[in-house]
Amino acid sequence: MRDFYGVTLKTPLMLGTAQYPSPAIMGEAFKASGAGIATVSLRREAGGERAGQAFWELIASLGTLVLPNTAGCYTVKEAITTAHMAREVFDTNWIKLEVIGDADTLQPDVYGLVEAARILTEEGFEVFPYTTEDLIVCERLVSAGCRVLMPWGSPIGSGLGLNNEYGLKTLRARFPEIPLVVDAGIGAPSHAAKAMELGFDAVLLNTAVAKAGDPVAMACAFAQAVEAGAAAHTADLMEPRDMATPSTPVLGKAFLE
Amino acid sequence: MRDFYGVTLKTPLMLGTAQYPSPAIMGEAFKASGAGIATVSLRREAGGERAGQAFWELIASLGTLVLPNTAGCYTVKEAITTAHMAREVFDTNWIKLEVIGDADTLQPDVYGLVEAARILTEEGFEVFPYTTEDLIVCERLVSAGCRVLMPWGSPIGSGLGLNNEYGLKTLRARFPEIPLVVDAGIGAPSHAAKAMELGFDAVLLNTAVAKAGDPVAMACAFAQAVEAGAAAHTADLMEPRDMATPSTPVLGKAFLE
Amino acid sequence: MRDFYGVTLKTPLMLGTAQYPSPAIMGEAFKASGAGIATVSLRREAGGERAGQAFWELIASLGTLVLPNTAGCYTVKEAITTAHMAREVFDTNWIKLEVIGDADTLQPDVYGLVEAARILTEEGFEVFPYTTEDLIVCERLVSAGCRVLMPWGSPIGSGLGLNNEYGLKTLRARFPEIPLVVDAGIGAPSHAAKAMELGFDAVLLNTAVAKAGDPVAMACAFAQAVEAGAAAHTADLMEPRDMATPSTPVLGKAFLE
Amino acid sequence: MRDFYGVTLKTPLMLGTAQYPSPAIMGEAFKASGAGIATVSLRREAGGERAGQAFWELIASLGTLVLPNTAGCYTVKEAITTAHMAREVFDTNWIKLEVIGDADTLQPDVYGLVEAARILTEEGFEVFPYTTEDLIVCERLVSAGCRVLMPWGSPIGSGLGLNNEYGLKTLRARFPEIPLVVDAGIGAPSHAAKAMELGFDAVLLNTAVAKAGDPVAMACAFAQAVEAGAAAHTADLMEPRDMATPSTPVLGKAFLE
Amino acid sequence: MKIRLNGEATEIAAVTLAAALDELGYGEAKIATAVNEDFVPVSQRESTALADGDRVEVVAPMQGG
Amino acid sequence: MKIRLNGEATEIAAVTLAAALDELGYGEAKIATAVNEDFVPVSQRESTALADGDRVEVVAPMQGG
Amino acid sequence: MKIRLNGEATEIAAVTLAAALDELGYGEAKIATAVNEDFVPVSQRESTALADGDRVEVVAPMQGG
Amino acid sequence: MKIRLNGEATEIAAVTLAAALDELGYGEAKIATAVNEDFVPVSQRESTALADGDRVEVVAPMQGG
């Protein structure tokens, strides 16, 4: 099994911490789903506010690994400074690198992304780049030192699933050694299962769980779906056939007409 | 939760018993997946052969409910006689009614199907009709007394998944009270999860499990996938959106450029 | 080329006459598109009203073949009586047979359809049955004497296109001699082109043209699309490939780095 | 209508000149389809060979505009030198800029592409960049001076059609002023029609025509399909509906049962 | 007598379908007819007697899909 | 007499279905039976006489999808 | 002097980042800091002098996707 | 001297690109040239001296997609 910078995941599920109805529900979603990695972020805090403190204690209580992101950064400079602040606050070399190129689609700026990935790698970070499914971009990221790739399925928060299955398949075929995570756009467990059936190593979710009618139950549903997809990939799926064949051997059928 | 002729399923997974590498592996697939219903059939047996006896003991040991089928029957007469023989041998009123209309696609003959369903219902059978996703056909089956509907996803053994999602959605919307099972054509856990996300009550599989590289692991994968899909349907899936929205609140973002 | 009860179509486009902004625009749509067949219907008329007369003169001026339908008929009896009235009024043996099974989806009742098709054929009609893509149903229709099949692409007026491409492909493969028309559900020229690429003989449209912003231009667009699809089918389409190959021979490339 | 560096296309069809069974058939394909732009390339020639001369005379006889490409270039340097040689030989400032990133998928290297586009624009070229559907990459290309964008549909020669419709739609929405061409991957007229229905300005094809059973007929089929799609986009397509509605007004239906 | 014409209660003096159509103003209109849900061809309108309560349908060409 | 057992020509001495099944070695096997395409339940095997040329089907449980 | 704290004009007496954080009530809060868009680690807060108009960012953990 | 012409070792007497192209039989062919990976326009072929080992590329129009 492919490892994430030396860490083997307990489960192929990574879960975001934003947009839940309440911190308690968020905590439940993690406990119930067994998600092994929680993505977190940073924001400005006023003196005496201590909101970050409270959130931090909640996260610490989850017993998951923490993956800080650089959400909302539009430049290499912002992303790098944010990464440094995150490393100090969260005490980890892991960084989910987001260099956003567009405020509507929130898609990666693949130019800033590769540059930031190279710099951060040189500075000792272990980079989880949020990228498109572009093979060439992914090769650049690997050359820059990334040992994990996190292509989007579709735009963040869209829930559209896997917009370019062909592109994701190509990545799996071309990076047999690199852990691949579908990050963003997954809206239903069937999408997550499909990603794992393609041979991906994990799925990173947030909106589909946090905005579900019942986030805790939905988190569990996704946990099962990713394990189902992973198991199916290992167990070797049947090839679809254009010709139908009987499930019941016709040999020895009684003659009754 | 919808019941199947008074029976509440332990799990939404129904599993066929054909085409496994060995009876032992088949048994393992059932035990490991917890499938609550096993489909079975009948075939000619010679005096002293006792093959049926051995198979029967294996099935009995699984502790599942047994759903005999009328596989390979092309006429109402054959199907009805087969159903009577099955009722006696398997000691159950349940019958998975197949009236096949074509030897290649193995698809239902919706004319013979409705007639046979009516007759068998009158004779006290509890009919599980293998049908197409045709709304009108399904209304006829319900009028004929069927309290379960089993539309195909795609041709038996094709593994193509859900060829007509729109048709399946229509059935769910139009038969809120009737248990619906996708029977035939499912090739991967993501297909099964999708069917459950549409609000179906169960999935019936055989080839995708029996012909997998590792049938036991694949059976478990499907068991997880159907539960994931069922849970997701209950937990209320997010609506896909054509516009991307951030998972991380932009409020309070540090200004670093 | 397959003929429709002895008639060879000028173009593979059949056009409905309902829902246009005005009779004049409808007339233009026919003239501009060169559609060779116009579907028409019957409705109650009061004494002295003469609305039917006016419509009839407009249709007659189009110089197309006329295909009366039995739209809105829910029983065999209604459909047959309507067919007889249509034969007298429109002076043709052709009838687009609709036996509707559901008021919402307006889908065919495949039971009434086959019975009505048999009776009408015996009474000398040349039946164009509006059917589903069900292979067995289509075999029954052919046995009942139909020499044309008109499976739906998706529900009437939905514009969803071809909901079950696999089913349509199967029909083409199984009825090499019978003219096949996709009737209902087509929403865009790309849908119509696809149907023809599958080897269908014609497409019947109404809503997608009549409800377009510019019905006349849209009718022409569909006329081109069906001819494009038909020509492509004849000219033998390339097989899609999962591996990319260069369009430009690499042989003899200059070495410039 | 959007113009291509001041040129208004006669038709939305651009056609490649490679892989035809013979030069004569290629010539016929152009004449019959009316394609207004022919893509061409360069290759090494030995003294006295004059193959290029013969090909050039054939192209000149077509009376189309000529769009030279930089096919097979993997570096900025190669692409730029090739562009200069092409400008001299073909006597045009137009260049279809290909900077290939991978020998299997032949997909663009979006890093080299943007750099080469900037340099060539500064040197007075009018660049037609072969790119992915990445919005950010396309914004960079526009900033670099490109006034045409040519995103791929799927890998060159694959015939898979539009792998990421969502991405293409996004480009159309975000670049209302820029002519957009789907370049590469189109395999059937229905794909080409779809691209135009999305509001694209043209389609560039080669393999699907050259490798068809009858390239001349296929070229015509594509010519019709792109015009159909363009007309449909202008004529305003109906919105697909999830609820079916009748094509025939039910008002005034005769009561016959 | 009272018939139902296209679903509407209607009083007519005529006793045959042909006469009724004239009386009701259909004249030379391009129509087809049914009585009590059975088709009545032009050739039989003269010979088709109407009785009180008969259901008469008169239809004409219209737009269709 | 000569019957067809599961499609095969077979010579038997027995004159009832029950006896035939014993003679043919089915003993206690878990089977169901049909004669000339009609189901014959266990309860009627004794009383079911066989005639020359009868088509007898004997089936047992098997794998199914 | 006047600095901009998280984008807001703020008057402080302190002359080092560390002192400023105390003065502003951050105390033991779990925070990270940047001055004029450059990260300043905890270890350098003492030695980081602030000048009039400096842009100081103070961030803390929050939810993220 | 020895140059590489389109990747092939080639012996020429000419000392300018223009002369080399004549010597090599390109005459009036519709070609473009590069020396050591740099484009050399027609206008500069006369003035472009070749040195031993130079890499000369000569290309002509061909089919392309």
JSON list of C-alpha atoms in Angstrom, two decimals, chain B residues 112-246:
[
{"chain": "B", "resi": 112, "resn": "GLY", "atom": "CA", "xyz": [-45.29, -13.56, -20.36]},
{"chain": "B", "resi": 113, "resn": "LEU", "atom": "CA", "xyz": [-43.93, -11.99, -17.19]},
{"chain": "B", "resi": 114, "resn": "VAL", "atom": "CA", "xyz": [-47.16, -10.21, -16.24]},
{"chain": "B", "resi": 115, "resn": "GLU", "atom": "CA", "xyz": [-49.31, -13.23, -17.08]},
{"chain": "B", "resi": 116, "resn": "ALA", "atom": "CA", "xyz": [-47.12, -15.61, -15.08]},
{"chain": "B", "resi": 117, "resn": "ALA", "atom": "CA", "xyz": [-47.00, -13.14, -12.18]},
{"chain": "B", "resi": 118, "resn": "ARG", "atom": "CA", "xyz": [-50.78, -13.00, -12.03]},
{"chain": "B", "resi": 119, "resn": "ILE", "atom": "CA", "xyz": [-51.20, -16.77, -12.12]},
{"chain": "B", "resi": 120, "resn": "LEU", "atom": "CA", "xyz": [-48.49, -17.43, -9.54]},
{"chain": "B", "resi": 121, "resn": "THR", "atom": "CA", "xyz": [-49.86, -14.77, -7.22]},
{"chain": "B", "resi": 122, "resn": "GLU", "atom": "CA", "xyz": [-53.27, -16.41, -7.41]},
{"chain": "B", "resi": 123, "resn": "GLU", "atom": "CA", "xyz": [-51.61, -19.71, -6.57]},
{"chain": "B", "resi": 124, "resn": "GLY", "atom": "CA", "xyz": [-50.19, -18.21, -3.40]},
{"chain": "B", "resi": 125, "resn": "PHE", "atom": "CA", "xyz": [-46.66, -17.39, -4.54]},
{"chain": "B", "resi": 126, "resn": "GLU", "atom": "CA", "xyz": [-44.91, -14.22, -3.47]},
{"chain": "B", "resi": 127, "resn": "VAL", "atom": "CA", "xyz": [-43.43, -13.04, -6.72]},
{"chain": "B", "resi": 128, "resn": "PHE", "atom": "CA", "xyz": [-40.15, -11.16, -7.22]},
{"chain": "B", "resi": 129, "resn": "PRO", "atom": "CA", "xyz": [-40.42, -10.27, -10.93]},
{"chain": "B", "resi": 130, "resn": "TYR", "atom": "CA", "xyz": [-37.26, -9.72, -12.96]},
{"chain": "B", "resi": 131, "resn": "THR", "atom": "CA", "xyz": [-38.44, -6.89, -15.20]},
{"chain": "B", "resi": 132, "resn": "THR", "atom": "CA", "xyz": [-37.31, -3.95, -17.28]},
{"chain": "B", "resi": 133, "resn": "GLU", "atom": "CA", "xyz": [-37.52, -0.39, -15.94]},
{"chain": "B", "resi": 134, "resn": "ASP", "atom": "CA", "xyz": [-40.73, 0.16, -17.93]},
{"chain": "B", "resi": 135, "resn": "LEU", "atom": "CA", "xyz": [-43.17, 2.07, -15.69]},
{"chain": "B", "resi": 136, "resn": "ILE", "atom": "CA", "xyz": [-46.25, 0.63, -17.38]},
{"chain": "B", "resi": 137, "resn": "VAL", "atom": "CA", "xyz": [-44.97, -2.94, -17.12]},
{"chain": "B", "resi": 138, "resn": "CYS", "atom": "CA", "xyz": [-44.26, -2.35, -13.45]},
{"chain": "B", "resi": 139, "resn": "GLU", "atom": "CA", "xyz": [-47.79, -1.01, -12.91]},
{"chain": "B", "resi": 140, "resn": "ARG", "atom": "CA", "xyz": [-49.15, -4.19, -14.49]},
{"chain": "B", "resi": 141, "resn": "LEU", "atom": "CA", "xyz": [-46.97, -6.31, -12.22]},
{"chain": "B", "resi": 142, "resn": "VAL", "atom": "CA", "xyz": [-48.26, -4.48, -9.17]},
{"chain": "B", "resi": 143, "resn": "SER", "atom": "CA", "xyz": [-51.83, -4.90, -10.41]},
{"chain": "B", "resi": 144, "resn": "ALA", "atom": "CA", "xyz": [-51.05, -8.60, -10.84]},
{"chain": "B", "resi": 145, "resn": "GLY", "atom": "CA", "xyz": [-50.21, -8.73, -7.14]},
{"chain": "B", "resi": 146, "resn": "CYS", "atom": "CA", "xyz": [-46.44, -8.22, -7.05]},
{"chain": "B", "resi": 147, "resn": "ARG", "atom": "CA", "xyz": [-45.29, -6.38, -3.93]},
{"chain": "B", "resi": 148, "resn": "VAL", "atom": "CA", "xyz": [-41.65, -6.28, -5.00]},
{"chain": "B", "resi": 149, "resn": "LEU", "atom": "CA", "xyz": [-40.21, -5.08, -8.31]},
{"chain": "B", "resi": 150, "resn": "MET", "atom": "CA", "xyz": [-36.81, -6.08, -9.66]},
{"chain": "B", "resi": 151, "resn": "PRO", "atom": "CA", "xyz": [-35.90, -3.95, -12.71]},
{"chain": "B", "resi": 152, "resn": "TRP", "atom": "CA", "xyz": [-32.63, -4.70, -14.48]},
{"chain": "B", "resi": 153, "resn": "GLY", "atom": "CA", "xyz": [-29.78, -2.22, -14.45]},
{"chain": "B", "resi": 154, "resn": "SER", "atom": "CA", "xyz": [-28.41, -3.60, -17.72]},
{"chain": "B", "resi": 155, "resn": "PRO", "atom": "CA", "xyz": [-28.29, -7.06, -19.35]},
{"chain": "B", "resi": 156, "resn": "ILE", "atom": "CA", "xyz": [-27.51, -10.02, -17.09]},
{"chain": "B", "resi": 157, "resn": "GLY", "atom": "CA", "xyz": [-23.79, -10.55, -16.79]},
{"chain": "B", "resi": 158, "resn": "SER", "atom": "CA", "xyz": [-22.88, -7.39, -18.70]},
{"chain": "B", "resi": 159, "resn": "GLY", "atom": "CA", "xyz": [-21.55, -5.44, -15.75]},
{"chain": "B", "resi": 160, "resn": "LEU", "atom": "CA", "xyz": [-22.58, -2.23, -17.54]},
{"chain": "B", "resi": 161, "resn": "GLY", "atom": "CA", "xyz": [-24.26, -0.81, -14.47]},
{"chain": "B", "resi": 162, "resn": "LEU", "atom": "CA", "xyz": [-27.37, 1.38, -14.69]},
{"chain": "B", "resi": 163, "resn": "ASN", "atom": "CA", "xyz": [-28.11, 1.85, -18.40]},
{"chain": "B", "resi": 164, "resn": "ASN", "atom": "CA", "xyz": [-31.21, 3.95, -17.83]},
{"chain": "B", "resi": 165, "resn": "GLU", "atom": "CA", "xyz": [-30.90, 5.93, -14.62]},
{"chain": "B", "resi": 166, "resn": "TYR", "atom": "CA", "xyz": [-33.81, 8.12, -15.61]},
{"chain": "B", "resi": 167, "resn": "GLY", "atom": "CA", "xyz": [-36.11, 5.13, -15.86]},
{"chain": "B", "resi": 168, "resn": "LEU", "atom": "CA", "xyz": [-35.03, 3.82, -12.47]},
{"chain": "B", "resi": 169, "resn": "LYS", "atom": "CA", "xyz": [-35.59, 7.24, -10.88]},
{"chain": "B", "resi": 170, "resn": "THR", "atom": "CA", "xyz": [-39.08, 7.30, -12.36]},
{"chain": "B", "resi": 171, "resn": "LEU", "atom": "CA", "xyz": [-39.89, 3.94, -10.79]},
{"chain": "B", "resi": 172, "resn": "ARG", "atom": "CA", "xyz": [-38.75, 5.13, -7.38]},
{"chain": "B", "resi": 173, "resn": "ALA", "atom": "CA", "xyz": [-40.87, 8.26, -7.67]},
{"chain": "B", "resi": 174, "resn": "ARG", "atom": "CA", "xyz": [-43.92, 6.35, -8.82]},
{"chain": "B", "resi": 175, "resn": "PHE", "atom": "CA", "xyz": [-43.83, 3.41, -6.42]},
{"chain": "B", "resi": 176, "resn": "PRO", "atom": "CA", "xyz": [-43.10, 4.93, -3.02]},
{"chain": "B", "resi": 177, "resn": "GLU", "atom": "CA", "xyz": [-44.53, 1.90, -1.21]},
{"chain": "B", "resi": 178, "resn": "ILE", "atom": "CA", "xyz": [-43.05, -0.93, -3.24]},
{"chain": "B", "resi": 179, "resn": "PRO", "atom": "CA", "xyz": [-39.60, -2.37, -2.48]},
{"chain": "B", "resi": 180, "resn": "LEU", "atom": "CA", "xyz": [-37.39, -1.90, -5.55]},
{"chain": "B", "resi": 181, "resn": "VAL", "atom": "CA", "xyz": [-34.34, -4.03, -6.31]},
{"chain": "B", "resi": 182, "resn": "VAL", "atom": "CA", "xyz": [-31.86, -3.51, -9.13]},
{"chain": "B", "resi": 183, "resn": "ASP", "atom": "CA", "xyz": [-31.39, -6.99, -10.53]},
{"chain": "B", "resi": 184, "resn": "ALA", "atom": "CA", "xyz": [-28.80, -7.73, -13.20]},
{"chain": "B", "resi": 185, "resn": "GLY", "atom": "CA", "xyz": [-26.06, -5.74, -14.88]},
{"chain": "B", "resi": 186, "resn": "ILE", "atom": "CA", "xyz": [-24.30, -4.30, -11.87]},
{"chain": "B", "resi": 187, "resn": "GLY", "atom": "CA", "xyz": [-20.54, -4.56, -12.33]},
{"chain": "B", "resi": 188, "resn": "ALA", "atom": "CA", "xyz": [-18.96, -2.47, -9.59]},
{"chain": "B", "resi": 189, "resn": "PRO", "atom": "CA", "xyz": [-19.69, -1.25, -6.06]},
{"chain": "B", "resi": 190, "resn": "SER", "atom": "CA", "xyz": [-20.08, 2.29, -7.38]},
{"chain": "B", "resi": 191, "resn": "HIS", "atom": "CA", "xyz": [-23.01, 1.05, -9.49]},
{"chain": "B", "resi": 192, "resn": "ALA", "atom": "CA", "xyz": [-24.59, -0.57, -6.46]},
{"chain": "B", "resi": 193, "resn": "ALA", "atom": "CA", "xyz": [-24.06, 2.53, -4.32]},
{"chain": "B", "resi": 194, "resn": "LYS", "atom": "CA", "xyz": [-25.66, 4.65, -7.03]},
{"chain": "B", "resi": 195, "resn": "ALA", "atom": "CA", "xyz": [-28.73, 2.42, -7.15]},
{"chain": "B", "resi": 196, "resn": "MET", "atom": "CA", "xyz": [-29.17, 2.78, -3.41]},
{"chain": "B", "resi": 197, "resn": "GLU", "atom": "CA", "xyz": [-28.60, 6.54, -3.57]},
{"chain": "B", "resi": 198, "resn": "LEU", "atom": "CA", "xyz": [-31.55, 6.65, -5.97]},
{"chain": "B", "resi": 199, "resn": "GLY", "atom": "CA", "xyz": [-33.62, 5.21, -3.14]},
{"chain": "B", "resi": 200, "resn": "PHE", "atom": "CA", "xyz": [-33.69, 1.57, -4.16]},
{"chain": "B", "resi": 201, "resn": "ASP", "atom": "CA", "xyz": [-34.18, -0.98, -1.40]},
{"chain": "B", "resi": 202, "resn": "ALA", "atom": "CA", "xyz": [-31.69, -3.63, -2.45]},
{"chain": "B", "resi": 203, "resn": "VAL", "atom": "CA", "xyz": [-29.40, -4.89, -5.18]},
{"chain": "B", "resi": 204, "resn": "LEU", "atom": "CA", "xyz": [-29.18, -8.41, -6.55]},
{"chain": "B", "resi": 205, "resn": "LEU", "atom": "CA", "xyz": [-25.78, -9.50, -7.83]},
{"chain": "B", "resi": 206, "resn": "ASN", "atom": "CA", "xyz": [-24.06, -12.57, -9.07]},
{"chain": "B", "resi": 207, "resn": "THR", "atom": "CA", "xyz": [-21.55, -12.31, -11.90]},
{"chain": "B", "resi": 208, "resn": "ALA", "atom": "CA", "xyz": [-19.74, -9.25, -10.55]},
{"chain": "B", "resi": 209, "resn": "VAL", "atom": "CA", "xyz": [-18.98, -11.15, -7.37]},
{"chain": "B", "resi": 210, "resn": "ALA", "atom": "CA", "xyz": [-18.53, -14.70, -8.64]},
{"chain": "B", "resi": 211, "resn": "LYS", "atom": "CA", "xyz": [-16.28, -13.69, -11.52]},
{"chain": "B", "resi": 212, "resn": "ALA", "atom": "CA", "xyz": [-14.16, -11.23, -9.56]},
{"chain": "B", "resi": 213, "resn": "GLY", "atom": "CA", "xyz": [-10.52, -12.02, -8.96]},
{"chain": "B", "resi": 214, "resn": "ASP", "atom": "CA", "xyz": [-11.36, -12.43, -5.28]},
{"chain": "B", "resi": 215, "resn": "PRO", "atom": "CA", "xyz": [-15.08, -13.16, -4.94]},
{"chain": "B", "resi": 216, "resn": "VAL", "atom": "CA", "xyz": [-15.08, -13.06, -1.15]},
{"chain": "B", "resi": 217, "resn": "ALA", "atom": "CA", "xyz": [-13.46, -9.64, -0.96]},
{"chain": "B", "resi": 218, "resn": "MET", "atom": "CA", "xyz": [-15.68, -8.40, -3.77]},
{"chain": "B", "resi": 219, "resn": "ALA", "atom": "CA", "xyz": [-18.81, -9.60, -1.98]},
{"chain": "B", "resi": 220, "resn": "CYS", "atom": "CA", "xyz": [-17.74, -7.58, 1.07]},
{"chain": "B", "resi": 221, "resn": "ALA", "atom": "CA", "xyz": [-17.04, -4.56, -1.11]},
{"chain": "B", "resi": 222, "resn": "PHE", "atom": "CA", "xyz": [-20.57, -4.72, -2.49]},
{"chain": "B", "resi": 223, "resn": "ALA", "atom": "CA", "xyz": [-22.01, -5.19, 0.98]},
{"chain": "B", "resi": 224, "resn": "GLN", "atom": "CA", "xyz": [-20.32, -1.98, 2.09]},
{"chain": "B", "resi": 225, "resn": "ALA", "atom": "CA", "xyz": [-21.30, -0.13, -1.06]},
{"chain": "B", "resi": 226, "resn": "VAL", "atom": "CA", "xyz": [-25.00, -0.87, -0.76]},
{"chain": "B", "resi": 227, "resn": "GLU", "atom": "CA", "xyz": [-25.01, 0.15, 2.88]},
{"chain": "B", "resi": 228, "resn": "ALA", "atom": "CA", "xyz": [-23.13, 3.31, 1.98]},
{"chain": "B", "resi": 229, "resn": "GLY", "atom": "CA", "xyz": [-25.66, 4.14, -0.71]},
{"chain": "B", "resi": 230, "resn": "ALA", "atom": "CA", "xyz": [-28.60, 3.39, 1.54]},
{"chain": "B", "resi": 231, "resn": "ALA", "atom": "CA", "xyz": [-27.21, 5.50, 4.36]},
{"chain": "B", "resi": 232, "resn": "ALA", "atom": "CA", "xyz": [-26.48, 8.36, 1.95]},
{"chain": "B", "resi": 233, "resn": "HIS", "atom": "CA", "xyz": [-30.03, 8.29, 0.64]},
{"chain": "B", "resi": 234, "resn": "THR", "atom": "CA", "xyz": [-31.37, 8.50, 4.18]},
{"chain": "B", "resi": 235, "resn": "ALA", "atom": "CA", "xyz": [-28.87, 11.17, 5.20]},
{"chain": "B", "resi": 236, "resn": "ASP", "atom": "CA", "xyz": [-29.99, 13.38, 2.30]},
{"chain": "B", "resi": 237, "resn": "LEU", "atom": "CA", "xyz": [-27.31, 14.00, -0.33]},
{"chain": "B", "resi": 238, "resn": "MET", "atom": "CA", "xyz": [-26.20, 17.53, -1.21]},
{"chain": "B", "resi": 239, "resn": "GLU", "atom": "CA", "xyz": [-27.53, 18.92, -4.49]},
{"chain": "B", "resi": 240, "resn": "PRO", "atom": "CA", "xyz": [-24.84, 19.14, -7.19]},
{"chain": "B", "resi": 241, "resn": "ARG", "atom": "CA", "xyz": [-24.14, 22.76, -8.08]},
{"chain": "B", "resi": 242, "resn": "ASP", "atom": "CA", "xyz": [-22.96, 24.22, -11.32]},
{"chain": "B", "resi": 243, "resn": "MET", "atom": "CA", "xyz": [-21.12, 27.00, -9.47]},
{"chain": "B", "resi": 244, "resn": "ALA", "atom": "CA", "xyz": [-18.13, 26.23, -7.28]},
{"chain": "B", "resi": 245, "resn": "THR", "atom": "CA", "xyz": [-18.14, 27.47, -3.70]},
{"chain": "B", "resi": 246, "resn": "PRO", "atom": "CA", "xyz": [-15.32, 27.49, -1.17]}
]
